[in-house]
Amino acid sequence: MEFLKHLPSGIDLIIPILVLVFASLQKFKRGITDTWREEAEAQKLRADRLAEQVAELTEEVKALRRENAELRGMLASD
């Protein structure tokens, strides 16, 4: 630690502060990355669920249209 004696005064405080700031920024960046990744995964799951619901609703609408066509056919034959 002899080299610290040759540095300007105050540098011995600045270096640890810079290291702390750098470490904090890296942790913040990693936290943001993890948060965005989790959000993206959640949105993908939601999109998959919605796609399944749309497929189910499409089949239900087709079934209702077939039933409607049958009922119209019954009314037309009366």
PDB file of C-alpha atoms in Angstrom:
ATOM      1  CA  MET A   1       0.000   0.000   0.000  1.00  0.00           C
ATOM      2  CA  GLU A   2       3.025   2.246  -0.293  1.00  0.00           C
ATOM      3  CA  PHE A   3       1.851   3.482  -3.677  1.00  0.00           C
ATOM      4  CA  LEU A   4      -1.169   5.127  -2.035  1.00  0.00           C
ATOM      5  CA  LYS A   5       1.149   7.560  -0.251  1.00  0.00           C
ATOM      6  CA  HIS A   6       2.210   8.941  -3.619  1.00  0.00           C
ATOM      7  CA  LEU A   7      -1.347   9.529  -4.850  1.00  0.00           C
ATOM      8  CA  PRO A   8      -3.080  12.873  -4.372  1.00  0.00           C
ATOM      9  CA  SER A   9      -5.031  13.250  -1.133  1.00  0.00           C
ATOM     10  CA  GLY A  10      -8.611  12.053  -1.314  1.00  0.00           C
ATOM     11  CA  ILE A  11      -7.919   9.449  -4.001  1.00  0.00           C
ATOM     12  CA  ASP A  12      -7.941   6.758  -1.314  1.00  0.00           C
ATOM     13  CA  LEU A  13     -11.618   7.652  -0.745  1.00  0.00           C
ATOM     14  CA  ILE A  14     -12.535   8.070  -4.392  1.00  0.00           C
ATOM     15  CA  ILE A  15     -11.378   4.634  -5.526  1.00  0.00           C
ATOM     16  CA  PRO A  16     -13.574   2.635  -3.092  1.00  0.00           C
ATOM     17  CA  ILE A  17     -16.505   4.897  -3.896  1.00  0.00           C
ATOM     18  CA  LEU A  18     -16.003   4.318  -7.624  1.00  0.00           C
ATOM     19  CA  VAL A  19     -15.795   0.569  -7.045  1.00  0.00           C
ATOM     20  CA  LEU A  20     -19.007   0.693  -4.992  1.00  0.00           C
ATOM     21  CA  VAL A  21     -20.786   2.752  -7.660  1.00  0.00           C
ATOM     22  CA  PHE A  22     -19.612   0.375 -10.396  1.00  0.00           C
ATOM     23  CA  ALA A  23     -20.744  -2.685  -8.422  1.00  0.00           C
ATOM     24  CA  SER A  24     -24.091  -1.042  -7.664  1.00  0.00           C
ATOM     25  CA  LEU A  25     -24.651  -0.180 -11.323  1.00  0.00           C
ATOM     26  CA  GLN A  26     -23.842  -3.743 -12.374  1.00  0.00           C
ATOM     27  CA  LYS A  27     -26.295  -5.122  -9.807  1.00  0.00           C
ATOM     28  CA  PHE A  28     -28.938  -2.635 -10.969  1.00  0.00           C
ATOM     29  CA  LYS A  29     -28.354  -3.591 -14.612  1.00  0.00           C
ATOM     30  CA  ARG A  30     -28.589  -7.300 -13.791  1.00  0.00           C
ATOM     31  CA  GLY A  31     -31.790  -6.660 -11.813  1.00  0.00           C
ATOM     32  CA  ILE A  32     -33.346  -4.751 -14.711  1.00  0.00           C
ATOM     33  CA  THR A  33     -32.355  -7.508 -17.143  1.00  0.00           C
ATOM     34  CA  ASP A  34     -33.895 -10.166 -14.901  1.00  0.00           C
ATOM     35  CA  THR A  35     -37.052  -8.107 -14.484  1.00  0.00           C
ATOM     36  CA  TRP A  36     -37.476  -7.635 -18.247  1.00  0.00           C
ATOM     37  CA  ARG A  37     -36.809 -11.333 -18.852  1.00  0.00           C
ATOM     38  CA  GLU A  38     -39.457 -12.316 -16.287  1.00  0.00           C
ATOM     39  CA  GLU A  39     -41.917  -9.845 -17.794  1.00  0.00           C
ATOM     40  CA  ALA A  40     -41.273 -11.197 -21.292  1.00  0.00           C
ATOM     41  CA  GLU A  41     -41.861 -14.750 -20.094  1.00  0.00           C
ATOM     42  CA  ALA A  42     -45.086 -13.700 -18.360  1.00  0.00           C
ATOM     43  CA  GLN A  43     -46.307 -11.958 -21.513  1.00  0.00           C
ATOM     44  CA  LYS A  44     -45.489 -15.030 -23.610  1.00  0.00           C
ATOM     45  CA  LEU A  45     -47.496 -17.249 -21.241  1.00  0.00           C
ATOM     46  CA  ARG A  46     -50.377 -14.769 -21.407  1.00  0.00           C
ATOM     47  CA  ALA A  47     -50.205 -14.696 -25.206  1.00  0.00           C
ATOM     48  CA  ASP A  48     -50.229 -18.501 -25.323  1.00  0.00           C
ATOM     49  CA  ARG A  49     -53.290 -18.628 -23.052  1.00  0.00           C
ATOM     50  CA  LEU A  50     -55.065 -16.023 -25.171  1.00  0.00           C
ATOM     51  CA  ALA A  51     -54.251 -17.957 -28.347  1.00  0.00           C
ATOM     52  CA  GLU A  52     -55.802 -21.072 -26.815  1.00  0.00           C
ATOM     53  CA  GLN A  53     -58.890 -19.099 -25.814  1.00  0.00           C
ATOM     54  CA  VAL A  54     -59.213 -17.666 -29.321  1.00  0.00           C
ATOM     55  CA  ALA A  55     -58.995 -21.165 -30.796  1.00  0.00           C
ATOM     56  CA  GLU A  56     -61.685 -22.404 -28.389  1.00  0.00           C
ATOM     57  CA  LEU A  57     -63.932 -19.436 -29.151  1.00  0.00           C
ATOM     58  CA  THR A  58     -63.445 -19.934 -32.887  1.00  0.00           C
ATOM     59  CA  GLU A  59     -64.594 -23.544 -32.585  1.00  0.00           C
ATOM     60  CA  GLU A  60     -67.556 -22.462 -30.462  1.00  0.00           C
ATOM     61  CA  VAL A  61     -68.587 -19.842 -33.039  1.00  0.00           C
ATOM     62  CA  LYS A  62     -68.337 -22.430 -35.821  1.00  0.00           C
ATOM     63  CA  ALA A  63     -70.542 -24.801 -33.826  1.00  0.00           C
ATOM     64  CA  LEU A  64     -73.082 -22.033 -33.204  1.00  0.00           C
ATOM     65  CA  ARG A  65     -73.114 -21.140 -36.897  1.00  0.00           C
ATOM     66  CA  ARG A  66     -73.750 -24.780 -37.825  1.00  0.00           C
ATOM     67  CA  GLU A  67     -76.565 -24.937 -35.287  1.00  0.00           C
ATOM     68  CA  ASN A  68     -77.964 -21.652 -36.588  1.00  0.00           C
ATOM     69  CA  ALA A  69     -77.880 -22.962 -40.163  1.00  0.00           C
ATOM     70  CA  GLU A  70     -79.735 -26.117 -39.060  1.00  0.00           C
ATOM     71  CA  LEU A  71     -82.378 -24.071 -37.257  1.00  0.00           C
ATOM     72  CA  ARG A  72     -82.823 -21.794 -40.281  1.00  0.00           C
ATOM     73  CA  GLY A  73     -83.190 -24.883 -42.432  1.00  0.00           C
ATOM     74  CA  MET A  74     -85.891 -26.182 -40.093  1.00  0.00           C
ATOM     75  CA  LEU A  75     -87.744 -22.862 -40.219  1.00  0.00           C
ATOM     76  CA  ALA A  76     -87.491 -22.708 -44.005  1.00  0.00           C
ATOM     77  CA  SER A  77     -88.974 -26.188 -44.397  1.00  0.00           C
ATOM     78  CA  ASP A  78     -92.003 -25.350 -42.249  1.00  0.00           C
TER      79      ASP A  78
END
